[in-house]
Coordinates of C-alpha atoms in Angstrom, one line a residue:
M58 CA 14.6 -33.0 -6.7
Q59 CA 13.4 -29.3 -6.7
R60 CA 10.4 -28.5 -4.5
Q61 CA 7.2 -27.8 -6.3
L62 CA 6.4 -24.1 -6.3
T63 CA 3.0 -23.1 -4.9
F64 CA 1.0 -20.0 -5.9
A65 CA -2.1 -18.6 -4.3
F66 CA -4.6 -16.6 -6.3
L67 CA -6.4 -13.6 -4.7
G68 CA -8.7 -11.7 -7.1
N69 CA -11.4 -9.1 -7.4
E70 CA -14.7 -10.9 -7.0
Y71 CA -16.5 -8.0 -8.9
R72 CA -14.3 -8.7 -12.0
S73 CA -14.7 -12.5 -11.9
E74 CA -15.9 -12.8 -15.5
A75 CA -13.0 -10.8 -16.9
I76 CA -10.5 -12.6 -14.7
A77 CA -11.8 -16.2 -15.4
P78 CA -10.0 -16.7 -18.8
Y79 CA -6.7 -15.5 -17.4
L80 CA -7.1 -17.7 -14.3
E81 CA -7.8 -20.8 -16.4
Q82 CA -4.7 -20.0 -18.5
A83 CA -2.6 -19.7 -15.3
M84 CA -3.9 -23.0 -13.9
S85 CA -3.0 -24.9 -17.1
F86 CA 0.3 -23.2 -17.5
L87 CA 1.4 -23.8 -13.9
A88 CA 0.2 -27.4 -14.0
A89 CA 2.2 -28.0 -17.1
H90 CA 5.3 -26.6 -15.3
H91 CA 4.7 -28.8 -12.2
A92 CA 3.6 -25.9 -10.0
Q93 CA 0.4 -25.6 -7.9
L94 CA -2.2 -22.9 -7.9
F95 CA -4.7 -22.5 -5.1
I96 CA -7.7 -20.2 -5.6
E97 CA -8.6 -18.0 -2.6
P98 CA -7.1 -20.4 0.0
E99 CA -8.1 -20.1 3.6
T100 CA -4.5 -20.1 4.7
L101 CA -1.3 -18.9 3.0
E102 CA 1.0 -21.3 4.8
Q103 CA 3.5 -23.0 2.5
V104 CA 2.7 -20.5 -0.3
D105 CA 5.6 -19.3 -2.4
F106 CA 3.9 -16.5 -4.4
V107 CA 0.6 -14.7 -4.2
L108 CA -1.1 -13.7 -7.5
S109 CA -3.2 -10.6 -7.1
M110 CA -5.5 -10.0 -10.0
G111 CA -7.6 -6.9 -10.0
G112 CA -6.6 -3.3 -9.4
D113 CA -4.6 -1.5 -6.7
G114 CA -7.4 -2.1 -4.2
T115 CA -7.2 -5.9 -4.8
F116 CA -3.4 -5.6 -4.4
L117 CA -3.8 -3.9 -1.0
R118 CA -6.3 -6.6 0.2
A119 CA -3.8 -9.2 -0.8
V120 CA -1.1 -7.4 1.2
N121 CA -3.5 -7.4 4.1
R122 CA -4.0 -11.2 3.8
I123 CA -0.2 -11.8 3.6
G124 CA 0.5 -9.7 6.7
A125 CA 4.0 -10.2 8.1
R126 CA 4.7 -13.4 6.2
E127 CA 6.6 -11.5 3.4
I128 CA 5.3 -13.8 0.7
P129 CA 6.3 -12.3 -2.7
I130 CA 3.3 -10.8 -4.5
I131 CA 2.6 -10.5 -8.3
G132 CA 0.1 -7.8 -9.1
V133 CA -1.8 -8.2 -12.4
N134 CA -3.9 -5.1 -13.3
M135 CA -7.5 -5.7 -14.3
G136 CA -8.6 -2.3 -13.0
R137 CA -7.9 1.3 -14.2
L138 CA -4.7 2.8 -13.0
G139 CA -2.8 -0.2 -11.7
F140 CA 0.2 1.5 -10.1
L141 CA 0.8 -1.3 -7.6
A142 CA -0.6 -4.0 -9.8
D143 CA 1.5 -3.1 -12.8
V144 CA 1.6 -6.3 -14.8
H145 CA -0.6 -6.1 -17.9
P146 CA -3.0 -9.1 -18.4
E147 CA -1.3 -9.9 -21.7
Q148 CA 2.1 -10.0 -19.9
F149 CA 0.8 -12.4 -17.2
L150 CA 1.9 -15.8 -18.6
P151 CA 5.3 -14.5 -19.9
M152 CA 5.9 -13.2 -16.4
L153 CA 4.9 -16.5 -14.8
S154 CA 7.4 -18.1 -17.1
E155 CA 10.2 -15.7 -16.0
V156 CA 9.3 -16.3 -12.3
L157 CA 9.5 -20.1 -12.7
A158 CA 12.9 -19.6 -14.4
G159 CA 14.1 -17.5 -11.5
H160 CA 14.5 -14.4 -13.8
Y161 CA 13.0 -11.8 -11.4
T162 CA 13.9 -9.6 -8.5
L163 CA 12.1 -8.8 -5.2
E164 CA 11.5 -5.2 -4.4
N165 CA 11.1 -4.5 -0.7
H166 CA 8.4 -1.9 0.2
T167 CA 8.3 -0.2 3.5
V168 CA 5.3 -0.9 5.8
I169 CA 4.2 1.5 8.6
Q170 CA 2.3 0.6 11.7
L171 CA -0.2 2.5 13.9
H172 CA -0.1 2.3 17.7
A173 CA -3.0 3.6 19.7
T174 CA -3.8 3.9 23.4
C175 CA -7.3 2.5 23.0
S176 CA -8.9 -0.8 22.3
A177 CA -10.0 -0.8 18.6
G178 CA -11.2 -4.4 18.5
E179 CA -10.1 -6.5 15.5
W180 CA -8.1 -4.3 13.2
N181 CA -4.9 -4.5 11.2
P182 CA -2.5 -1.7 12.1
F183 CA -0.2 -2.1 9.1
A184 CA -0.3 0.1 6.0
L185 CA 1.7 -0.3 2.7
N186 CA 0.4 3.1 1.3
D187 CA -0.5 5.4 4.1
I188 CA -2.1 6.1 7.4
A189 CA -4.4 9.2 7.4
I190 CA -5.9 11.1 10.3
L191 CA -9.1 12.7 9.0
K192 CA -12.1 14.8 10.2
R193 CA -15.5 13.1 10.2
D194 CA -17.9 13.9 7.4
T195 CA -19.1 17.5 7.7
A196 CA -17.3 18.2 10.9
A197 CA -15.1 21.3 11.3
M198 CA -11.3 21.1 10.9
I199 CA -9.4 19.0 13.4
R200 CA -6.3 20.0 15.3
I201 CA -3.3 17.6 15.1
L202 CA -0.2 18.1 17.2
A203 CA 2.7 16.2 15.6
R204 CA 6.0 15.2 17.2
V205 CA 8.9 13.5 15.5
D206 CA 11.2 11.5 17.7
G207 CA 9.9 13.5 20.6
A208 CA 10.6 16.9 19.0
L209 CA 7.6 19.2 18.2
L210 CA 7.1 19.3 14.5
G211 CA 4.0 21.6 14.5
E212 CA 0.3 22.0 14.9
Y213 CA -1.9 21.2 12.0
Q214 CA -5.3 22.9 11.7
A215 CA -6.6 20.9 8.7
D216 CA -9.0 18.4 7.4
G217 CA -6.4 15.8 8.1
L218 CA -2.8 14.6 8.0
I219 CA -1.4 11.8 5.8
V220 CA 1.7 9.8 6.8
A221 CA 2.8 8.1 3.5
T222 CA 5.4 5.6 2.6
P223 CA 7.4 5.9 -0.6
T224 CA 4.8 3.4 -2.1
G225 CA 1.9 5.6 -0.9
S226 CA 3.6 8.8 -2.1
T227 CA 1.9 8.3 -5.5
A228 CA -1.6 7.8 -3.9
Y229 CA -3.6 10.0 -1.5
S230 CA -0.6 12.0 -0.5
L231 CA 0.2 13.0 -4.2
S232 CA -3.5 14.1 -4.6
N233 CA -2.9 16.6 -1.7
G234 CA 0.3 18.0 -3.1
G235 CA 2.8 15.6 -1.6
P236 CA 6.1 14.7 -3.4
I237 CA 6.8 11.5 -5.3
I238 CA 9.3 9.4 -3.3
V239 CA 11.3 6.7 -5.0
P240 CA 11.0 3.3 -3.3
Q241 CA 13.8 2.1 -1.0
S242 CA 14.6 5.8 -0.3
G243 CA 14.3 5.2 3.5
S244 CA 11.8 8.0 4.1
L245 CA 8.2 8.9 5.0
C246 CA 6.2 12.0 4.1
L247 CA 3.7 13.9 6.3
T248 CA 1.2 15.6 4.0
P249 CA -1.6 17.9 5.4
V250 CA -5.1 17.6 3.9
A251 CA -6.5 21.1 3.2
P252 CA -4.5 22.9 5.9
H253 CA -5.8 26.3 7.1
S254 CA -2.3 27.9 6.7
L255 CA 0.1 28.7 3.9
N256 CA 3.0 27.7 6.3
L257 CA 2.0 24.0 6.4
R258 CA 3.6 22.0 3.6
P259 CA 4.5 18.3 3.1
I260 CA 7.7 17.3 4.8
V261 CA 9.9 14.3 4.3
I262 CA 11.5 12.5 7.3
N263 CA 13.6 9.5 7.9
D264 CA 11.6 6.3 8.1
S265 CA 13.3 5.3 11.3
S266 CA 11.5 8.1 13.1
K267 CA 8.6 7.7 15.5
I268 CA 5.7 10.0 14.8
D269 CA 3.5 10.9 17.8
L270 CA 0.1 12.5 17.1
E271 CA -2.5 14.2 19.4
V272 CA -5.9 15.0 17.9
E273 CA -8.7 17.4 18.9
S274 CA -12.0 17.8 17.2
R275 CA -15.2 19.8 17.8
S276 CA -17.1 16.6 17.3
H277 CA -14.8 14.9 19.9
S278 CA -14.0 12.1 17.4
F279 CA -12.1 11.6 14.2
L280 CA -11.3 9.0 11.6
V281 CA -8.1 6.9 11.1
A282 CA -7.8 5.4 7.7
I283 CA -5.1 2.6 7.3
D284 CA -4.7 2.0 3.6
G285 CA -8.4 3.1 3.3
R286 CA -9.7 0.9 6.1
S287 CA -11.4 3.5 8.3
M288 CA -12.3 3.5 12.0
K289 CA -13.6 6.1 14.4
M290 CA -11.5 7.2 17.4
A291 CA -12.2 9.6 20.2
D292 CA -10.3 12.7 21.2
G293 CA -7.6 12.0 23.8
V294 CA -6.3 8.8 22.1
Q295 CA -2.5 8.9 21.8
L296 CA -1.4 7.8 18.4
S297 CA 2.1 6.9 17.1
I298 CA 3.3 5.7 13.8
T299 CA 6.5 3.7 13.2
K300 CA 8.1 1.6 10.5
A301 CA 7.0 -2.0 10.8
Q302 CA 9.5 -4.8 11.2
H303 CA 8.4 -6.5 8.0
V304 CA 8.2 -5.4 4.4
V305 CA 6.1 -6.2 1.4
K306 CA 8.0 -8.1 -1.3
V307 CA 6.9 -7.3 -4.8
V308 CA 8.0 -9.4 -7.8
K309 CA 9.6 -7.4 -10.6
L310 CA 11.0 -8.7 -13.8
Q311 CA 14.6 -7.9 -14.5
G312 CA 14.8 -4.5 -16.2
Q313 CA 11.5 -3.2 -14.7
S314 CA 11.9 0.4 -13.5
F315 CA 9.9 2.6 -11.1
F316 CA 10.4 5.5 -13.6
T317 CA 8.9 3.5 -16.4
T318 CA 5.8 2.9 -14.3
L319 CA 5.7 6.7 -13.5
R320 CA 5.7 7.5 -17.2
E321 CA 3.2 4.9 -18.2
K322 CA 0.7 5.3 -15.3
L323 CA 1.0 9.0 -14.3
M324 CA 2.2 10.3 -17.7
W325 CA 5.2 11.7 -15.8
G326 CA 7.2 14.1 -18.0
V327 CA 5.0 13.5 -21.0
D328 CA 4.5 16.7 -23.1
Q329 CA 1.3 16.5 -25.1
R330 CA 2.1 19.6 -27.2

């Protein structure tokens, strides 16, 4: 006898009224197909799939909850852009039907990890999108010395530096002039934020590299944002960024393409003339 599949629902609490009808449909549909759905469970143990319903922020929070468990995630877009959560609400039930039938693929997305020579208390060092080193508020530019696999890359006099995964290449890095990187390309991008030099441009490196960073600031402190989760750190802290040992598994229907998402969400290559 086939084991009953279990789904966990993680949603955007601020969109609860809009989400409620779809959630009710999902509960009825899954129950009719002998599958279980748990709403905002305290634990994700024994969960086969996570349903993230909201926007990309909700998707990232779901990734944070999943951690290193590598539970496949289905992102349903109830927000605006929905680049990560790319399933339209009207496609939700048909997609669940395909998942139950096994007609899907799992797309592995690189995760990066921050290591710091300080005690930062309770914090999650993993990022699906990016890790950004940033100046604080109205402080002057910061100085970031970057090394890749022990070799000096350069000194950044800038408002910050973004280390982005292929997934994150269409987020904060793209807004700062970084390139779009195709998933599973095995690379990372270092993108400066408002650099005080014409000689500092985004650079793409192998994702097996270790990135070491030293930061100096006139305010003697700076910010580290891990997928938008910010914390303050003091000058002198040694930072390093590496690829994590786990990945984020995203459920894709057969035939879904990254380039289709680019065209639909970012209007890539669309000529309005």
